[in-house]
Amino acid sequence: MERRLVSGDEAVAAAAFDGGVHLGTGYPGTPSTEILENFSRLGGRAQWAPNEKVALEVGLGAAYGGARALVTMKHVGVNVAADPLFTAAYTGVSGALVVISADDPGMASSQNEQDNRHYALAAGLPMLEPSDSQEAYDLALAAFELSAQFRIPVILRMTTRVCHGKSIVQRRAPVTVKAPAFERDIAGRVMIPAFARPAHRKLRAKLAEIQAWAEASPLNVQVKGDRKLGIVTAGVTARHAREAVPGASFLELKTIYPLPLEKIRAFAASVERCLVVEEGDPFLADRFRAAGIAVEAKAEAFRFGELNVDRVRRIVARDSSPEPVLPKGKPPALCEACPYHPVFASLRKLDCIVAGDIGCYTLGVAPPYQGLDTCVAMGASLGVGLGLRHVLPEKDARRVVSIIGDSTFIHTGVNGLIEMVYNPPATGHVLIVLDNGTTAMTGQQEHAGTGRSLDHDQAGKVSIEGLGRAVGVKNVDVVDPIEDPAGFEKLLVDRLGRSELSMIVSRRACILAAADIRKWDKAIADKCGGCAGGADV
Ligand SMILES: Cc1ncc(C[n+]2csc(CCOP(=O)(O)OP(=O)(O)O)c2C)c(N)n1
């Protein structure tokens, strides 16, 4: 098998392909996006779901059907998928299900740096974590085996450096897996309390078995070195730590949950000073201490941001002196020819209170517009805008606008749309959907509103304005803000003046994606004999 220099994301895609995955699904999110794109390129069946919860449910259904399923998302996506995730731990699976949680310590491109190792503990799901691309490949394959053996979903936790960093990977021969087939298991899959109570006990028994497996697993790497310093570490931090203090003893954990506590206890007892070096929260150190293993944890300052070789050296030296401040890079900004400019210009001119959302348009917060007043989570612009409208004095309530991108609207904005119709504020509300025909921020992925599949072929198409009309929004308009910026502003002024529900779809293709979109739509039209692409549903 050839050896290739690949990213961790590419390595997981290769493992999914070689591991016989029948279906890959997910929702884009840095640093996880490239996994499904590469899985598709390799010939795997991959598709984008409207959001992470749906992706997980589709993957779970496939795994109930005896298939091997891969579900990918970034760390905050796991929050969206958490509801089915926790109960999936009870039901287990028939085939295999691996969920990728791609965490972003340091927030290279995220709104928070939550440490998703806590999810494994909270949900009671096994978690593995690689430190480079070869391990991403090996552990992804191991995760499918573990999932199939114990009939439980397995989380493969990755972080930005592992997802996007490249190292050599040697692939293995593809495995042959069983064809999907349905086995009825009503008590095991229908989680009414009568069935869920025994399912919870079964889960705990499974976890005890998996803990025993972890204790003996060759996946965890032990390196004998100087007895004076033993370092327990995991993820990419293991690579930094091995470089920072090459002579020390190491226990590199790959099985993050359940933890091989007896192995760790023995390791800690075998060294004079046992230091836990981990990125993010003191997850491992807390677990070890709860198990009565005496370890030293890093200082609180190292909870924040990514670790690197220099920071690991500081942790080892208990150095709390101020860290060097890196020069600021050029902040991201809206492209010069971005179709969002006229929208932000009007919002600023009209002094709107803007409940914003997550996407390229979040960059409207930068000067000259400073055009967002809130940005919390995907889909939140609707609810937050409505909450503001409910409580502000009328004069200010009338200034509130929610803005959301097309992909984000499909993701969870539709739920807020329903709330808007169900509990309309007395002053009405104005929603602007910025439809640039793509999920621009994460690298131009398709979504249910584009009418194109993950690999840009024809797919079903959900009409954004159709959704607005269907749920009962009174005024629904579609405008092109580049072709007619004055018309856009006039419409906005009119809608802000009404005590009604209004939805303005500001439709103009992303400047970076426009040429590709034309090409894909033409290819679809040529194939289907001149139709306009995906059928509106
Ligand atoms: C729960 C969650 N999933 C995924 C992401 C990653 N993400 C950030 S913005 C975005 C969508 C952006 O697309 P769109 O709303 O169409 O706006 P655009 O970038 O095209 O302006 C995604 C998927 C996230 N921040 N949170």
Coordinates of C-alpha atoms and ligand atoms in Angstrom, one line a residue:
M1 CA 0.0 0.0 0.0
E2 CA 1.3 3.4 -0.9
R3 CA 2.4 5.9 1.7
R4 CA 1.0 9.4 1.2
L5 CA 1.2 12.8 3.0
V6 CA -2.3 13.6 3.9
S7 CA -4.3 15.6 6.5
G8 CA -6.1 14.0 9.4
D9 CA -9.4 14.7 7.7
E10 CA -8.2 12.9 4.5
A11 CA -7.0 10.0 6.6
V12 CA -10.4 9.6 8.3
A13 CA -12.0 9.6 4.8
A14 CA -9.6 6.9 3.7
A15 CA -10.3 4.9 6.8
A16 CA -14.0 5.2 6.2
F17 CA -13.5 4.0 2.6
D18 CA -11.2 1.1 3.6
G19 CA -13.4 0.3 6.6
G20 CA -16.4 -0.4 4.4
V21 CA -18.6 2.6 5.4
H22 CA -21.9 2.5 3.6
L23 CA -23.0 6.0 4.3
G24 CA -21.3 9.2 5.4
T25 CA -23.3 12.2 6.5
G26 CA -22.7 15.4 8.4
Y27 CA -23.0 19.1 8.3
P28 CA -20.0 21.3 7.3
G29 CA -18.0 22.9 10.0
T30 CA -14.3 23.7 10.3
P31 CA -12.2 21.6 10.9
S32 CA -14.3 18.6 9.9
T33 CA -15.7 19.6 6.5
E34 CA -13.0 17.9 4.3
I35 CA -13.8 14.4 5.7
L36 CA -17.0 13.9 3.8
E37 CA -15.7 15.8 0.7
N38 CA -12.7 13.4 0.5
F39 CA -14.8 10.3 1.3
S40 CA -17.0 11.3 -1.7
R41 CA -13.9 11.8 -3.9
L42 CA -12.7 8.3 -3.0
G43 CA -16.0 6.9 -4.2
G44 CA -17.8 6.7 -0.8
R45 CA -21.5 7.7 -0.5
A46 CA -21.5 11.0 1.3
Q47 CA -24.2 13.6 1.8
W48 CA -24.8 16.8 3.7
A49 CA -27.7 16.9 6.1
P50 CA -29.5 20.1 7.0
N51 CA -27.9 20.1 10.4
E52 CA -25.9 17.8 12.7
K53 CA -28.9 16.4 14.6
V54 CA -30.4 15.2 11.3
A55 CA -27.0 13.9 10.2
L56 CA -26.7 11.9 13.4
E57 CA -30.2 10.5 13.1
V58 CA -29.6 9.5 9.4
G59 CA -26.4 7.8 10.5
L60 CA -28.1 6.1 13.4
G61 CA -30.9 4.8 11.2
A62 CA -28.3 3.4 8.8
A63 CA -26.5 1.7 11.7
Y64 CA -29.8 0.3 13.0
G65 CA -30.1 -1.1 9.5
G66 CA -26.8 -3.0 10.0
A67 CA -24.7 -0.5 8.0
R68 CA -21.4 1.1 8.8
A69 CA -22.1 4.9 9.1
L70 CA -19.8 7.9 9.6
V71 CA -21.2 11.2 10.9
T72 CA -19.0 14.3 10.8
M73 CA -19.4 17.6 12.6
K74 CA -17.4 20.3 14.3
H75 CA -17.5 20.5 18.1
V76 CA -20.5 22.9 18.4
G77 CA -22.3 20.6 16.0
V78 CA -22.3 18.0 18.7
N79 CA -24.4 20.4 20.8
V80 CA -27.0 20.4 18.1
A81 CA -26.8 16.6 17.8
A82 CA -26.7 15.9 21.5
D83 CA -30.3 14.9 22.0
P84 CA -30.2 11.8 19.8
L85 CA -26.6 11.2 20.7
F86 CA -27.3 10.6 24.4
T87 CA -30.1 8.2 23.8
A88 CA -28.2 6.4 21.0
A89 CA -25.8 5.4 23.7
Y90 CA -28.8 3.4 25.2
T91 CA -30.1 1.9 22.0
G92 CA -26.7 1.0 20.6
V93 CA -26.4 0.0 16.9
S94 CA -26.5 -3.1 14.8
G95 CA -23.8 -2.2 12.3
A96 CA -21.3 0.5 13.3
L97 CA -21.5 4.2 13.9
V98 CA -18.6 6.6 14.3
V99 CA -19.3 10.2 15.1
I100 CA -16.5 12.7 14.4
S101 CA -16.3 15.6 16.8
A102 CA -13.8 18.0 15.4
D103 CA -12.8 20.4 18.2
D104 CA -11.2 23.8 17.7
P105 CA -9.0 24.7 20.7
G106 CA -7.8 28.3 20.2
M107 CA -10.9 29.0 18.1
A108 CA -9.2 29.3 14.7
S109 CA -12.7 29.5 13.2
S110 CA -15.3 28.9 15.9
Q111 CA -17.4 30.8 18.4
N112 CA -16.1 28.9 21.4
E113 CA -13.5 26.3 22.3
Q114 CA -15.6 23.8 24.2
D115 CA -13.8 20.6 25.0
N116 CA -16.0 17.7 23.7
R117 CA -14.2 15.0 25.7
H118 CA -16.9 15.9 28.3
Y119 CA -19.5 14.5 25.9
A120 CA -18.1 11.0 26.0
L121 CA -18.3 11.0 29.8
A122 CA -21.8 12.7 29.9
A123 CA -23.3 10.5 27.2
G124 CA -21.5 7.3 28.1
L125 CA -19.9 6.8 24.7
P126 CA -16.5 5.5 23.9
M127 CA -14.1 8.1 22.6
L128 CA -10.8 7.7 20.8
E129 CA -8.4 10.6 19.9
P130 CA -5.5 10.5 17.4
S131 CA -2.4 12.7 17.5
D132 CA -1.5 12.7 13.8
S133 CA -2.8 11.5 10.4
Q134 CA -1.7 7.9 10.7
E135 CA -3.4 7.6 14.0
A136 CA -6.5 9.3 12.6
Y137 CA -6.6 6.6 10.0
D138 CA -5.8 3.7 12.4
L139 CA -8.1 5.0 15.1
A140 CA -11.0 5.6 12.7
L141 CA -10.7 2.0 11.6
A142 CA -10.4 0.9 15.3
A143 CA -13.5 3.0 16.1
F144 CA -15.5 1.1 13.5
E145 CA -14.3 -2.2 14.9
L146 CA -15.1 -1.1 18.5
S147 CA -18.5 0.1 17.5
A148 CA -19.3 -3.1 15.7
Q149 CA -17.9 -5.3 18.5
F150 CA -19.8 -3.6 21.3
R151 CA -22.7 -2.4 19.2
I152 CA -22.4 1.2 20.4
P153 CA -21.7 4.5 18.7
V154 CA -18.1 5.6 19.1
I155 CA -16.9 9.2 19.1
L156 CA -13.6 10.0 17.3
R157 CA -12.4 13.3 18.7
M158 CA -10.1 15.3 16.6
T159 CA -8.7 18.8 16.9
T160 CA -7.8 21.5 14.3
R161 CA -4.1 20.6 14.1
V162 CA -4.8 16.9 13.6
C163 CA -7.7 17.6 11.1
H164 CA -5.7 20.0 9.0
G165 CA -2.0 19.1 9.7
K166 CA -0.5 16.7 7.3
S167 CA 1.7 13.6 8.0
I168 CA 2.5 10.3 6.3
V169 CA -0.3 7.7 6.2
Q170 CA 0.0 4.1 5.1
R171 CA -3.3 2.6 4.3
R172 CA -4.3 -1.0 4.8
A173 CA -6.2 -3.4 2.6
P174 CA -9.9 -2.7 2.6
V175 CA -12.1 -4.8 4.9
T176 CA -15.2 -6.6 3.7
V177 CA -18.2 -5.9 5.8
K178 CA -21.7 -7.4 6.1
A179 CA -24.4 -6.0 3.9
P180 CA -27.0 -4.0 5.7
A181 CA -30.0 -5.9 7.0
F182 CA -32.8 -5.0 9.4
E183 CA -33.1 -7.0 12.7
R184 CA -36.2 -6.1 14.8
D185 CA -35.3 -5.2 18.4
I186 CA -38.2 -3.2 19.8
A187 CA -37.1 -3.3 23.4
G188 CA -33.6 -2.2 22.4
R189 CA -34.6 0.6 20.1
V190 CA -37.8 2.1 21.3
M191 CA -36.8 4.2 24.3
I192 CA -39.9 4.4 26.4
P193 CA -39.0 4.4 30.1
A194 CA -39.8 0.7 30.5
F195 CA -37.2 -0.1 27.9
A196 CA -34.8 2.8 28.6
R197 CA -34.3 1.8 32.3
P198 CA -32.8 -1.6 31.5
A199 CA -31.0 0.0 28.5
H200 CA -29.2 2.4 30.8
R201 CA -28.0 -0.5 32.9
K202 CA -26.9 -2.4 29.8
L203 CA -24.9 0.7 28.7
R204 CA -23.1 0.8 32.0
A205 CA -22.2 -2.9 31.8
K206 CA -21.0 -2.3 28.2
L207 CA -18.8 0.6 29.4
A208 CA -17.3 -1.6 32.0
E209 CA -16.4 -4.2 29.4
I210 CA -15.0 -1.4 27.1
Q211 CA -12.9 -0.1 30.0
A212 CA -11.4 -3.6 30.4
W213 CA -10.7 -3.5 26.6
A214 CA -9.0 -0.1 27.0
E215 CA -6.8 -1.4 29.8
A216 CA -5.4 -4.0 27.5
S217 CA -5.6 -2.0 24.3
P218 CA -2.3 -1.7 22.4
L219 CA -3.6 1.6 21.0
N220 CA -2.4 3.4 24.1
V221 CA 1.4 4.1 23.7
Q222 CA 3.8 3.8 26.6
V223 CA 7.4 5.1 26.3
K224 CA 9.9 4.3 29.0
G225 CA 12.3 7.1 29.7
D226 CA 13.5 9.1 32.7
R227 CA 11.7 8.0 35.8
K228 CA 11.9 11.5 37.3
L229 CA 9.2 12.8 34.9
G230 CA 6.3 10.9 33.6
I231 CA 3.9 12.7 31.2
V232 CA 0.3 11.5 30.6
T233 CA -0.9 13.1 27.4
A234 CA -3.3 12.7 24.5
G235 CA -4.2 14.1 21.0
V236 CA -1.8 16.4 19.2
T237 CA -0.3 17.5 22.6
A238 CA 1.4 14.1 22.7
R239 CA 3.4 15.2 19.6
H240 CA 4.3 18.5 21.3
A241 CA 5.2 16.9 24.5
R242 CA 7.5 14.2 22.9
E243 CA 9.4 17.1 21.2
A244 CA 9.5 19.4 24.3
V245 CA 10.9 16.8 26.7
P246 CA 12.3 13.9 24.7
G247 CA 13.9 12.1 27.6
A248 CA 10.8 11.8 29.8
S249 CA 8.5 8.8 30.3
F250 CA 5.3 9.0 28.4
L251 CA 1.8 7.5 28.4
E252 CA 0.0 8.7 25.3
L253 CA -3.6 7.9 25.7
K254 CA -5.7 7.2 22.6
T255 CA -8.7 5.7 24.5
I256 CA -10.1 8.9 26.1
Y257 CA -13.2 7.2 27.4
P258 CA -13.5 4.8 29.1
L259 CA -10.0 5.5 30.5
P260 CA -7.5 2.7 31.3
L261 CA -7.3 3.9 34.9
E262 CA -5.3 1.0 36.2
K263 CA -2.7 1.4 33.4
I264 CA -2.5 5.1 34.4
R265 CA -2.3 4.3 38.1
A266 CA 0.6 2.0 37.4
F267 CA 2.3 4.6 35.2
A268 CA 1.9 7.3 37.8
A269 CA 3.3 5.0 40.5
S270 CA 6.3 4.2 38.3
V271 CA 7.6 7.8 38.0
E272 CA 8.6 10.5 40.6
R273 CA 6.6 13.3 39.1
C274 CA 3.5 12.5 37.0
L275 CA 2.3 15.4 35.0
V276 CA -0.8 15.6 32.8
V277 CA -0.2 17.6 29.7
E278 CA -3.5 18.2 27.9
E279 CA -5.0 20.9 25.7
G280 CA -8.3 22.5 26.8
D281 CA -10.0 21.6 30.1
P282 CA -8.2 19.5 32.7
F283 CA -10.4 16.6 31.7
L284 CA -7.9 13.8 32.1
A285 CA -6.4 15.3 35.3
D286 CA -9.8 15.6 36.9
R287 CA -10.7 12.0 36.0
F288 CA -7.4 10.7 37.3
R289 CA -7.8 12.6 40.6
A290 CA -11.4 11.4 41.0
A291 CA -9.9 7.8 40.7
G292 CA -7.4 8.6 43.5
I293 CA -4.4 8.8 41.2
A294 CA -2.0 11.5 42.3
V295 CA -1.1 13.6 39.3
E296 CA 0.0 17.2 38.7
A297 CA -2.2 19.2 36.3
K298 CA -1.2 22.2 34.1
A299 CA -1.8 25.7 35.4
E300 CA -5.1 27.4 34.6
A301 CA -3.6 29.7 32.0
F302 CA -3.0 26.7 29.7
R303 CA -6.8 25.9 29.6
F304 CA -7.0 28.6 27.0
G305 CA -5.9 28.3 23.4
E306 CA -3.9 25.6 21.7
L307 CA -0.8 24.1 23.2
N308 CA 2.5 24.0 21.3
V309 CA 6.0 22.8 22.1
D310 CA 6.9 26.1 23.8
R311 CA 3.8 26.1 26.0
V312 CA 4.4 22.4 26.9
R313 CA 7.9 23.4 28.0
R314 CA 6.4 26.1 30.2
I315 CA 3.9 23.6 31.8
V316 CA 6.8 21.2 32.5
A317 CA 8.9 24.0 34.0
R318 CA 5.9 25.4 36.0
D319 CA 6.7 28.7 34.3
S320 CA 4.0 31.2 34.9
S321 CA 5.8 34.2 33.4
P322 CA 3.8 36.1 30.7
E323 CA 3.7 34.3 27.4
P324 CA 4.9 36.2 24.2
V325 CA 2.0 38.0 22.5
L326 CA 1.9 36.9 18.8
P327 CA 1.6 39.7 16.3
K328 CA -2.0 40.1 15.1
G329 CA -2.7 38.8 11.6
K330 CA -4.9 40.5 9.1
P331 CA -8.4 40.1 10.4
P332 CA -10.9 38.3 8.1
A333 CA -13.2 40.7 6.2
L334 CA -16.0 40.5 3.7
C335 CA -14.7 40.1 0.1
E336 CA -14.6 43.4 -1.8
A337 CA -17.3 42.3 -4.2
C338 CA -19.4 40.4 -1.6
P339 CA -23.2 40.8 -2.2
Y340 CA -23.6 41.5 1.5
H341 CA -22.1 45.0 1.3
P342 CA -25.3 46.9 0.3
V343 CA -27.3 45.0 2.9
F344 CA -25.0 46.1 5.7
A345 CA -24.8 49.6 4.3
S346 CA -28.6 49.9 4.6
L347 CA -28.8 48.3 8.1
R348 CA -26.2 50.8 9.3
K349 CA -27.9 53.7 7.6
L350 CA -31.3 52.8 9.1
D351 CA -29.6 52.3 12.5
C352 CA -31.1 48.8 12.9
I353 CA -30.5 46.6 15.9
V354 CA -29.2 43.5 14.2
A355 CA -29.6 40.0 15.7
G356 CA -27.0 38.2 13.6
D357 CA -26.0 34.7 12.9
I358 CA -23.0 32.6 11.9
G359 CA -21.5 32.7 8.4
C360 CA -19.5 35.1 6.2
Y361 CA -22.0 37.8 7.1
T362 CA -20.7 37.7 10.7
L363 CA -17.8 39.6 9.2
G364 CA -20.2 42.6 8.8
V365 CA -19.4 43.2 12.5
A366 CA -16.1 44.7 11.4
P367 CA -15.7 48.4 10.5
P368 CA -17.0 50.2 8.5
Y369 CA -20.4 48.6 9.3
Q370 CA -20.2 47.2 12.8
G371 CA -23.3 45.7 11.5
L372 CA -24.2 43.0 14.1
D373 CA -25.4 43.4 17.6
T374 CA -25.5 39.7 18.5
C375 CA -24.0 36.4 17.3
V376 CA -24.3 33.3 19.5
A377 CA -25.0 30.1 17.7
M378 CA -26.3 28.9 14.3
G379 CA -29.9 29.8 13.9
A380 CA -30.0 32.0 17.0
S381 CA -30.7 35.2 15.0
L382 CA -34.4 34.5 14.8
G383 CA -35.0 33.7 18.4
V384 CA -32.7 36.5 19.7
G385 CA -34.3 39.1 17.4
L386 CA -37.8 38.0 18.5
G387 CA -36.8 38.2 22.2
L388 CA -35.5 41.7 21.7
R389 CA -38.7 42.7 19.8
H390 CA -40.8 41.3 22.7
V391 CA -39.3 43.5 25.4
L392 CA -37.8 46.6 23.9
P393 CA -39.8 49.9 23.9
E394 CA -41.8 50.1 20.7
K395 CA -39.5 52.7 19.0
D396 CA -36.5 50.4 19.5
A397 CA -38.3 47.1 18.9
R398 CA -39.2 48.4 15.4
R399 CA -35.4 48.7 14.6
V400 CA -34.8 45.0 15.2
V401 CA -33.9 42.8 12.3
S402 CA -32.7 39.2 12.2
I403 CA -30.2 38.3 9.5
I404 CA -29.2 34.8 8.6
G405 CA -27.4 33.0 5.7
D406 CA -29.1 30.5 3.5
S407 CA -27.3 27.5 4.9
T408 CA -27.8 28.6 8.5
F409 CA -31.5 29.2 7.7
I410 CA -31.8 25.6 6.5
H411 CA -29.7 24.4 9.5
T412 CA -31.8 25.7 12.4
G413 CA -33.2 29.1 11.2
V414 CA -36.4 27.3 10.1
N415 CA -37.2 26.5 13.8
G416 CA -37.0 30.3 14.6
L417 CA -39.1 31.0 11.6
I418 CA -41.9 28.8 13.1
E419 CA -41.5 30.6 16.5
M420 CA -41.8 34.0 14.6
V421 CA -45.2 32.9 13.2
Y422 CA -46.4 31.3 16.4
N423 CA -45.4 34.0 18.8
P424 CA -45.2 37.2 16.7
P425 CA -44.1 40.4 18.5
A426 CA -46.6 43.2 18.7
T427 CA -44.4 45.2 16.3
G428 CA -44.1 42.3 13.8
H429 CA -40.5 41.3 12.8
V430 CA -38.2 41.6 9.8
L431 CA -36.1 38.6 8.8
I432 CA -33.4 38.9 6.1
V433 CA -32.1 35.7 4.6
L434 CA -28.8 36.3 2.9
D435 CA -29.0 33.7 0.1
N436 CA -25.7 33.5 -1.7
G437 CA -26.4 30.0 -3.0
T438 CA -23.8 28.3 -0.9
T439 CA -22.3 27.6 2.6
A440 CA -19.6 30.1 1.9
M441 CA -17.9 30.4 5.3
T442 CA -16.8 26.7 5.5
G443 CA -15.6 26.6 1.9
Q444 CA -18.7 26.6 -0.4
Q445 CA -20.6 23.5 0.5
E446 CA -24.0 22.7 -0.9
H447 CA -27.2 22.5 1.2
A448 CA -30.8 21.6 0.9
G449 CA -31.6 25.1 -0.5
T450 CA -29.2 24.9 -3.4
G451 CA -30.7 21.9 -5.2
R452 CA -27.3 20.3 -5.5
S453 CA -25.8 17.3 -3.7
L454 CA -22.5 17.2 -1.8
D455 CA -20.7 16.5 -5.1
H456 CA -22.7 19.3 -6.9
D457 CA -25.0 17.0 -8.8
Q458 CA -28.7 17.3 -9.0
A459 CA -30.6 16.9 -5.7
G460 CA -34.0 17.9 -4.2
K461 CA -34.4 21.6 -3.6
V462 CA -36.1 23.3 -0.7
S463 CA -37.4 26.8 -1.5
I464 CA -36.4 29.3 1.2
E465 CA -39.1 31.8 0.3
G466 CA -41.5 28.9 -0.1
L467 CA -40.9 27.9 3.5
G468 CA -41.6 31.5 4.6
R469 CA -44.9 31.5 2.7
A470 CA -45.8 28.0 3.8
V471 CA -45.6 28.7 7.5
G472 CA -47.5 32.0 7.1
V473 CA -45.1 34.9 7.0
K474 CA -47.2 37.7 5.7
N475 CA -44.7 39.5 3.4
V476 CA -42.2 37.4 1.6
D477 CA -40.0 39.2 -1.0
V478 CA -36.9 38.2 -3.0
V479 CA -34.5 40.9 -4.1
D480 CA -31.1 41.2 -5.6
P481 CA -29.1 43.7 -3.5
I482 CA -26.4 44.2 -6.1
E483 CA -28.7 44.8 -9.0
D484 CA -31.0 47.0 -7.1
P485 CA -29.5 48.3 -3.8
A486 CA -32.0 51.2 -3.6
G487 CA -34.9 48.9 -4.1
F488 CA -33.6 46.7 -1.3
E489 CA -33.3 49.6 1.1
K490 CA -36.8 50.9 0.1
L491 CA -38.3 47.5 0.8
L492 CA -36.5 47.3 4.1
V493 CA -37.8 50.7 5.2
D494 CA -41.3 49.7 4.2
R495 CA -41.2 46.4 6.1
L496 CA -39.7 48.0 9.2
G497 CA -42.6 50.4 9.2
R498 CA -45.3 47.6 9.3
S499 CA -46.4 45.8 12.4
E500 CA -46.3 42.6 10.4
L501 CA -44.0 39.6 9.8
S502 CA -41.7 40.1 6.9
M503 CA -39.1 37.9 5.2
I504 CA -36.7 39.4 2.7
V505 CA -34.6 36.9 0.8
S506 CA -31.6 38.9 -0.4
R507 CA -30.5 36.6 -3.3
R508 CA -27.2 37.0 -5.1
A509 CA -24.5 34.4 -5.5
C510 CA -21.3 34.4 -3.5
I511 CA -18.7 36.1 -5.6
L512 CA -16.2 33.3 -5.0
A513 CA -18.7 30.6 -5.8
A514 CA -20.7 32.2 -8.7
A515 CA -18.7 30.8 -11.6
D516 CA -18.8 27.3 -10.1
I517 CA -22.5 27.5 -9.4
R518 CA -23.1 28.4 -13.0
K519 CA -21.0 25.5 -14.2
W520 CA -22.7 23.0 -11.9
D521 CA -26.2 24.2 -12.8
K522 CA -25.4 24.1 -16.5
A523 CA -24.1 20.5 -16.1
I524 CA -27.3 19.5 -14.3
A525 CA -29.4 21.3 -16.9
D526 CA -27.5 19.6 -19.8
K527 CA -28.0 16.2 -18.1
C528 CA -31.7 16.6 -17.5
G529 CA -32.5 18.1 -20.9
G530 CA -32.8 21.8 -20.0
C531 CA -34.5 21.7 -16.6
A532 CA -33.5 24.5 -14.1
G533 CA -31.6 22.1 -11.8
G534 CA -33.0 20.7 -8.6
A535 CA -36.8 20.6 -8.4
D536 CA -38.4 23.0 -6.0
V537 CA -40.2 21.2 -3.2
Ligands
LIG1 C1 -23.6 24.1 15.0 C2 -22.6 24.6 14.0 N1 -22.4 23.9 12.9 C3 -21.5 24.3 11.9 C4 -20.9 25.5 12.1 C5 -19.9 26.0 11.1 N2 -20.4 27.1 10.3 C6 -20.2 28.3 10.5 S1 -21.0 29.3 9.6 C7 -21.7 28.1 8.7 C8 -22.7 28.3 7.6 C9 -22.5 29.5 6.8 O1 -23.3 29.4 5.6 P1 -24.4 30.5 5.4 O2 -25.3 30.6 6.5 O3 -25.0 30.2 4.0 O4 -23.6 31.9 5.3 P2 -22.4 32.3 4.3 O5 -21.1 31.9 4.9 O6 -22.6 31.6 3.0 O7 -22.5 33.8 4.3 C10 -21.3 26.9 9.2 C11 -21.7 25.6 8.6 C12 -21.1 26.2 13.3 N3 -20.5 27.4 13.6 N4 -22.0 25.8 14.2

